[in-house]
XYZ file of C-alpha atoms in Angstrom:
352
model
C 16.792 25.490 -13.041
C 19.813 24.642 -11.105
C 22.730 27.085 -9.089
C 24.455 29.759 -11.581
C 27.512 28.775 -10.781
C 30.149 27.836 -12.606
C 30.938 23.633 -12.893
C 34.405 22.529 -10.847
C 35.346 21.293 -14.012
C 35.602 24.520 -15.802
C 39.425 25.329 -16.252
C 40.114 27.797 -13.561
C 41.685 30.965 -14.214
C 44.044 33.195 -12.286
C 42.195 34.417 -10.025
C 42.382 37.874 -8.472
C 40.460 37.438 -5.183
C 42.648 37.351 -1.708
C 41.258 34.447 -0.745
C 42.370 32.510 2.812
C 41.576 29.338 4.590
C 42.362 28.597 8.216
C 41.956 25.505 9.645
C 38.096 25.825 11.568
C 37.250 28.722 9.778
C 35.398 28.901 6.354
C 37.499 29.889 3.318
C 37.600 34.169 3.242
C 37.515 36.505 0.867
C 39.096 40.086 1.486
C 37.680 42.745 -0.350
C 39.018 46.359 -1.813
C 37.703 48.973 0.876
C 34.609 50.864 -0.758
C 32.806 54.263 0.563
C 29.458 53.095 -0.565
C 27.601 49.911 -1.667
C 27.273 50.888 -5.366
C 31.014 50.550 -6.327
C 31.089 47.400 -4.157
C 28.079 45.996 -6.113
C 30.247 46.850 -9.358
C 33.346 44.931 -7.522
C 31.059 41.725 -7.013
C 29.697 41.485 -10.325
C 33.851 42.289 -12.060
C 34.509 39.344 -9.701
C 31.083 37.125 -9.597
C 32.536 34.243 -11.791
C 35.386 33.766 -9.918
C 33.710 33.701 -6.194
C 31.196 31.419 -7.309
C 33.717 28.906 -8.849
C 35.092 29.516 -4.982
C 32.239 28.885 -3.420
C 31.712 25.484 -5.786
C 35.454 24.402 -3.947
C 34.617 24.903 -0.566
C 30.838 25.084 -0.386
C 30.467 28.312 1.682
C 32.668 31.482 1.103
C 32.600 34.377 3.666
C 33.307 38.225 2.215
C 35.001 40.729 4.565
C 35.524 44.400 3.861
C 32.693 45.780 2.151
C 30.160 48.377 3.237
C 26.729 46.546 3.632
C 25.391 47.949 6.514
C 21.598 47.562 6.510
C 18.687 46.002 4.541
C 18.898 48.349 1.347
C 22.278 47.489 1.036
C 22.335 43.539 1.477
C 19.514 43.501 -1.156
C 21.584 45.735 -3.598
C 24.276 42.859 -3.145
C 21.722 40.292 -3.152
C 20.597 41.261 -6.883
C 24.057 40.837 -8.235
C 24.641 37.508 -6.387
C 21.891 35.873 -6.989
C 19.394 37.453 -9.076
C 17.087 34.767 -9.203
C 15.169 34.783 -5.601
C 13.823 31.470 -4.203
C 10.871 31.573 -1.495
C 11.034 29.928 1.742
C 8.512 27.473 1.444
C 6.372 25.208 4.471
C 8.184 27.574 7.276
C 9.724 25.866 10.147
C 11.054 29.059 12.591
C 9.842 32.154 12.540
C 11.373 35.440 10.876
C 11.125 38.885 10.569
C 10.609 40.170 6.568
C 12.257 43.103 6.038
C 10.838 42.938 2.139
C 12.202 42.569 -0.808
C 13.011 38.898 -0.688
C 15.372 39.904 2.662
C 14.632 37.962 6.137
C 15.806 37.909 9.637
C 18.125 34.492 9.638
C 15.710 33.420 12.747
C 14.001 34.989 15.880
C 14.216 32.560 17.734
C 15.792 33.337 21.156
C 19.888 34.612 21.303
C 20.514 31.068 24.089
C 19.010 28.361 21.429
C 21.998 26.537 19.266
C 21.064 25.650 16.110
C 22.695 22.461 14.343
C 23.511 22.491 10.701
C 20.720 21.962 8.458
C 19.878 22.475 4.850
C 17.907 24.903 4.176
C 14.437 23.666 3.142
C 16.025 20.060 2.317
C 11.912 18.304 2.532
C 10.925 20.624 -0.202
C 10.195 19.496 -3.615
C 12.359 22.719 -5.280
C 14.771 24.708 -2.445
C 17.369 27.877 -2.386
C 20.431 26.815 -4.387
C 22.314 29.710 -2.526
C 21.762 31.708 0.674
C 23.061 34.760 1.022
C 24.095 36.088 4.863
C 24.917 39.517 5.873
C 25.695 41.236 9.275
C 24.325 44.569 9.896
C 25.018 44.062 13.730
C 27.498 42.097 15.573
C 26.978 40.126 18.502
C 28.901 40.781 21.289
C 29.929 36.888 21.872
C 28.767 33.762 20.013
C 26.630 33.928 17.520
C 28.468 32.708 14.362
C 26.676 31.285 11.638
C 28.042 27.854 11.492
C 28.421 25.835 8.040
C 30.016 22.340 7.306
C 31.047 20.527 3.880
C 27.947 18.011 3.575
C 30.245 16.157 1.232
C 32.500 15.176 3.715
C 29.459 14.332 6.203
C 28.425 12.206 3.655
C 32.271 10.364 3.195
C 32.077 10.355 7.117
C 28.994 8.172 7.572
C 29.435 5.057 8.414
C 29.202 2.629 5.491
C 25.899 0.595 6.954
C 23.840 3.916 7.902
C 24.854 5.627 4.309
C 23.495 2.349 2.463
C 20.223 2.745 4.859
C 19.328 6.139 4.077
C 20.224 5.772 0.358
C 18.027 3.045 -0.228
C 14.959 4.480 1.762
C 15.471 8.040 2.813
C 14.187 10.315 5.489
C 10.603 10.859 6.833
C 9.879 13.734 8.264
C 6.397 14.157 10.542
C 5.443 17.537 11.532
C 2.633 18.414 13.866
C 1.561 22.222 12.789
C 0.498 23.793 16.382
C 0.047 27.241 17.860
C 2.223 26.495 20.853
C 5.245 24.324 19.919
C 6.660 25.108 16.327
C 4.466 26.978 13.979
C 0.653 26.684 13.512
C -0.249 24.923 9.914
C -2.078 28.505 8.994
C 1.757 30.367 9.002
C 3.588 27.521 7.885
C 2.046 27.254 4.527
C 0.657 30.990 4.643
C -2.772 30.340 4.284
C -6.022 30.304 6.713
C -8.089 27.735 4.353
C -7.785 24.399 5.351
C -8.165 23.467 1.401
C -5.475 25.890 0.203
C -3.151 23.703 2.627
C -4.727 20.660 1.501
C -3.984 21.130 -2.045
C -0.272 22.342 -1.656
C 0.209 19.231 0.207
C -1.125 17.142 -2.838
C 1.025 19.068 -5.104
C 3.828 18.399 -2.835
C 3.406 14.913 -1.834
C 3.204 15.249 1.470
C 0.971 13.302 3.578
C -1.400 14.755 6.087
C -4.551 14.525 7.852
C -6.565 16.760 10.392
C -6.862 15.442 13.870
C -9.695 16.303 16.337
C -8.943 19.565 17.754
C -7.913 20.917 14.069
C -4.494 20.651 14.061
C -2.493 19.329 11.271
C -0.026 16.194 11.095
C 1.667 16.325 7.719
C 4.432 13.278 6.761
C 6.812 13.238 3.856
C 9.566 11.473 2.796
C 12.372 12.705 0.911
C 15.810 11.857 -0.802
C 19.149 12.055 2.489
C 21.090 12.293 -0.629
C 21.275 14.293 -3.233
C 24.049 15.108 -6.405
C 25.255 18.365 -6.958
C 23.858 19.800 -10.467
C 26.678 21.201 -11.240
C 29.506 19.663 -9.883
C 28.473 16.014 -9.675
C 29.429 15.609 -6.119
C 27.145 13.861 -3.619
C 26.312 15.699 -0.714
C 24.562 14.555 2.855
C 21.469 16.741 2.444
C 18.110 17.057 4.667
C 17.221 17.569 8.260
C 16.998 13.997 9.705
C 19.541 14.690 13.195
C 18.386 18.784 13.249
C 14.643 17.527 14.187
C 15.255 13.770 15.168
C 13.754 13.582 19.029
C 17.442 12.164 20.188
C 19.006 15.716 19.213
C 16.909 17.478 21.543
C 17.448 18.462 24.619
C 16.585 15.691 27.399
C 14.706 18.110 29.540
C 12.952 19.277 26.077
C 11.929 15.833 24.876
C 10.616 14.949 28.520
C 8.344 17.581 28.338
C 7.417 17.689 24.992
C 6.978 14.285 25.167
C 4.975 14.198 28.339
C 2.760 16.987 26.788
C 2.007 16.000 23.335
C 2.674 12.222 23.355
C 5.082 9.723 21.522
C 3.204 10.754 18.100
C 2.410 14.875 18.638
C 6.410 16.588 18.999
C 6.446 19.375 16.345
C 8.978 17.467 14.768
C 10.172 13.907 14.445
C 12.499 11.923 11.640
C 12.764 8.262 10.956
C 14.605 6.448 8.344
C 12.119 6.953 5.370
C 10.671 3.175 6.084
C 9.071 4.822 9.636
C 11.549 2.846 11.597
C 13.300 5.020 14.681
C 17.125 5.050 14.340
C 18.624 3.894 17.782
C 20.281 7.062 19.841
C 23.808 5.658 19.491
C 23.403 6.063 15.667
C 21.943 9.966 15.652
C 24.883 10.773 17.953
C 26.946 9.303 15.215
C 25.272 11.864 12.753
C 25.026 14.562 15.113
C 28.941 13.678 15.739
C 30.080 14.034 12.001
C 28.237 17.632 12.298
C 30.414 18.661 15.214
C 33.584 17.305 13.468
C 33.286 19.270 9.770
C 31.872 22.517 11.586
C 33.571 25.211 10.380
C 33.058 29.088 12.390
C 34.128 32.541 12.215
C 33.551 35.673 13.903
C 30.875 38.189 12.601
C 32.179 41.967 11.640
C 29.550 44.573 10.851
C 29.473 44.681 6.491
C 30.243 40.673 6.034
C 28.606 38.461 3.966
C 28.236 34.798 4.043
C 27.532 32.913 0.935
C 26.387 29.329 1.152
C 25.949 26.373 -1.636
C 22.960 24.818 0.255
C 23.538 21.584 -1.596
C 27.100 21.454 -1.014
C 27.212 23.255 2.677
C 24.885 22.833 5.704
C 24.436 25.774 8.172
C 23.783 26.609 11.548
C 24.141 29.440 14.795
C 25.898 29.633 17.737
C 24.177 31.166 20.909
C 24.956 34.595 21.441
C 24.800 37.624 23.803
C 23.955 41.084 23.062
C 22.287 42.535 20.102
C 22.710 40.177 16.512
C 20.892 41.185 13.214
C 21.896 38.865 10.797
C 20.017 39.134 7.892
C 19.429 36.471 4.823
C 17.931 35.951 1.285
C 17.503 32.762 -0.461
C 18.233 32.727 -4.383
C 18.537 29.960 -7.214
C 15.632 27.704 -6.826
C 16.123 24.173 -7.447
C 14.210 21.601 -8.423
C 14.888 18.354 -6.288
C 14.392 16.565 -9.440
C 17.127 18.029 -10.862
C 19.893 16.677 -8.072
C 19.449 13.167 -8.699
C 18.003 12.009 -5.233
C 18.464 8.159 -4.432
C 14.941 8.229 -3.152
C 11.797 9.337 -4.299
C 9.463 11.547 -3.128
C 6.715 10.160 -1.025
C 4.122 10.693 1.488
C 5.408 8.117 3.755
C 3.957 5.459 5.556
C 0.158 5.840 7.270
C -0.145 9.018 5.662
C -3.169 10.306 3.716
C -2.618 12.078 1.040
C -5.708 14.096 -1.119
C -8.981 11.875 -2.773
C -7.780 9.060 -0.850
């Protein structure tokens, strides 16, 4: 099924939120002062047809003011957001569960950047919404970036927009215990036939090399439609994991370690050709220029459209807990992509 929210079309109604918009910031919402999370649950769910329809205009919609201080309490918000929970699928970073559908946003360490992405954007279904909260602040840094993947998408130059609409992205992954995550926690299994099989299911591409690891390939859709709105939207991970975004010292070594073929990650136009360095710059430019930040406060939450808004981090000193939950599953199928699912080229796929 896709996102709960309300279409753009729908007439809108006088709406009783304070909302604000700054130039570099994401749009704001400032709510009533509560004691405890209960009445502030009641508050979100008076209000929850009106913030969505916000969050439908500007794609991610950040909530100051109201008491959500640790796990219990982000989930108890979390139900009347988005009741419907999605899973995080084929894992990429690691995270600490805190149960009940809640997550560490990563663990990975406090002086790593990370770019905007969407979340989950190879998957066959993904999280419709993600839902951040800040139980501690850092003490610099640390914001969790988002950008308008609509206006990425108007941003791209014409000839690289008509390349990835007509053949996609490919994504190769290669599943190991010291770069990345090892196949057996990435699709939460230890049975090489359990993994198989989801891979079938998923069309992805993959095949066991000699010392047991796992290369997987899969191509998916750069472009996708909004459900609900109708809106196309820039949407996948091709510049987050493309070998040009890294770090020079990091792709040296990496690629003096595992060889041209091995890096944990790697994109290519969905054909398997490399894009040139000049044009992922040009991606990983548009990125830089509809990145929108603000400052974490202890209680604020962070919704995001995951089709409509990429996100990202900011490095960051001192202690961060920024928790997440993922909610509305939808079906790729469902968001008109330009390009089909496939396993890519030189891939094997299962009985082949």
């Amino acid at each position: 099924m896709p996102p709960t929210t309300l279409a753009a079309s729908a007439p809108r109604p006088a709406s009783t939120l304070d909302v604000s918009k700054e130039a570099g910031k994401p749009a704001v919402v400032h709510a009533p002062r509560f004691g405890s999370v209960e009445p502030a649950a009641e508050w979100l769910a008076q209000h929850q047809a009106q913030l969505k329809e916000e969050l439908l205009r500007w794609g991610a919609l950040m909530i100051k003011g109201l008491p959500v201080f640790d796990a219990a309490a982000f989930a108890a918000v979390r139900d009347v957001i988005m009741p419907r929970r999605a899973g995080y699928k084929e894992k990429a970073t690691p995270r600490t569960d805190f149960g009940e559908g809640v997550f560490s946003s990563t663990d990975l360490p406090a002086i790593q950047p990370i770019r905007l992405h969407n979340e989950n954007s190879y998957t066959l279904d993904f999280p419709g919404l993600l839902l951040f909260g800040c139980v501690t602040a850092p003490e610099a840094g640390g914001a969790t970036t988002v950008g308008d993947m609509r206006e990425a998408l108007r941003l791209l130059p014409a000839a690289l927009r008509e390349r990835f609409a007509a053949a996609g992205w490919l994504l190769v992954r290669n599943y190991s215990e010291l770069a990345g995550l090892p196949w057996y926690k990435s699709f939460a299994t230890e049975d090489p036939a359990v993994a198989e099989a989801y891979c079938a299911d998923n069309t992805i591409g993959f095949e066991w090399l000699a010392d047991g690891a796992l290369r997987t390939r899969q191509v998916r859709s750069a472009i996708v439609t909004h459900p609900l709105t109708g809106e196309q939207s820039w949407f996948n991970h091709f510049a987050f994991w493309n070998r040009w975004t890294l770090d020079a010292d990091v792709r040296d070594v990496l690629l003096e370690t595992y060889g041209d073929d091995g890096l944990p990650f790697d994109t290519y136009v969905g054909d398997g050709t490399h894009l040139s360095r000049e044009d992922v710059d040009t991606i990983n430019g548009i990125y830089d220029q509809v990145t929108l930040r603000e400052t974490w406060e202890r209680g604020d939450l962070l919704l995001v459209d995951n089709i409509l808004c990429a996100h990202g981090r900011e490095a960051f000193q001192g202690n961060r807990k920024i928790l997440v939950a993922m909610g509305d599953p939808t079906p790729l199928a469902d968001c008109a992509p330009l390009t089909a699912p496939s396993v890519g080229p030189s891939a094997t796929v299962a009985g082949e």
